[in-house]
């Protein structure tokens, strides 16, 4: 697949991690992503769940991106 696939996949991954960060339950995210089981979602995204250091890193990256883009 070409670079368009990678971009779409990146957006999907970003959405999933944002939903987890925002506290949406894994079962709901699993359904939204079309995963066959909730365990598949947990296996793929567990590093984003309940990790203060990850949340801090995401917040720092988000703030840096907003600073570069003028708040968008």
GROMACS .gro file of C-alpha atoms in nm, residues 1-64:
model
   64
    1UNK     CA    1   0.000   0.000   0.000
    2UNK     CA    2   0.116   0.353  -0.067
    3UNK     CA    3   0.181   0.646   0.160
    4UNK     CA    4  -0.192   0.726   0.175
    5UNK     CA    5  -0.242   0.404   0.371
    6UNK     CA    6   0.021   0.504   0.622
    7UNK     CA    7  -0.141   0.841   0.672
    8UNK     CA    8  -0.484   0.684   0.725
    9UNK     CA    9  -0.335   0.432   0.966
   10UNK     CA   10  -0.159   0.711   1.158
   11UNK     CA   11  -0.489   0.896   1.195
   12UNK     CA   12  -0.659   0.579   1.318
   13UNK     CA   13  -0.384   0.523   1.577
   14UNK     CA   14  -0.399   0.886   1.687
   15UNK     CA   15  -0.775   0.865   1.729
   16UNK     CA   16  -0.751   0.548   1.937
   17UNK     CA   17  -0.486   0.688   2.168
   18UNK     CA   18  -0.677   1.016   2.205
   19UNK     CA   19  -0.994   0.828   2.299
   20UNK     CA   20  -0.804   0.628   2.559
   21UNK     CA   21  -0.645   0.944   2.697
   22UNK     CA   22  -0.991   1.100   2.718
   23UNK     CA   23  -1.118   0.807   2.924
   24UNK     CA   24  -1.338   0.630   2.669
   25UNK     CA   25  -1.368   0.266   2.766
   26UNK     CA   26  -1.172   0.004   2.573
   27UNK     CA   27  -1.482  -0.193   2.468
   28UNK     CA   28  -1.627   0.111   2.293
   29UNK     CA   29  -1.297   0.190   2.123
   30UNK     CA   30  -1.265  -0.171   2.013
   31UNK     CA   31  -1.606  -0.152   1.846
   32UNK     CA   32  -1.524   0.181   1.679
   33UNK     CA   33  -1.198   0.041   1.541
   34UNK     CA   34  -1.368  -0.278   1.422
   35UNK     CA   35  -1.139  -0.504   1.623
   36UNK     CA   36  -1.258  -0.864   1.647
   37UNK     CA   37  -1.201  -0.867   2.024
   38UNK     CA   38  -1.144  -0.618   2.302
   39UNK     CA   39  -0.822  -0.806   2.382
   40UNK     CA   40  -0.683  -0.706   2.041
   41UNK     CA   41  -0.739  -0.340   2.132
   42UNK     CA   42  -0.581  -0.387   2.474
   43UNK     CA   43  -0.280  -0.563   2.321
   44UNK     CA   44  -0.229  -0.284   2.069
   45UNK     CA   45  -0.292   0.020   2.291
   46UNK     CA   46  -0.224  -0.094   2.649
   47UNK     CA   47   0.085   0.124   2.669
   48UNK     CA   48  -0.149   0.426   2.654
   49UNK     CA   49  -0.374   0.313   2.936
   50UNK     CA   50  -0.319   0.447   3.288
   51UNK     CA   51   0.033   0.570   3.242
   52UNK     CA   52   0.104   0.910   3.392
   53UNK     CA   53   0.435   0.938   3.210
   54UNK     CA   54   0.270   0.864   2.874
   55UNK     CA   55  -0.005   1.115   2.945
   56UNK     CA   56   0.253   1.377   3.036
   57UNK     CA   57   0.449   1.307   2.717
   58UNK     CA   58   0.135   1.333   2.503
   59UNK     CA   59   0.040   1.661   2.671
   60UNK     CA   60   0.389   1.799   2.613
   61UNK     CA   61   0.381   1.697   2.246
   62UNK     CA   62   0.032   1.844   2.204
   63UNK     CA   63   0.141   2.174   2.361
   64UNK     CA   64   0.450   2.189   2.139
   0.00000   0.00000   0.00000
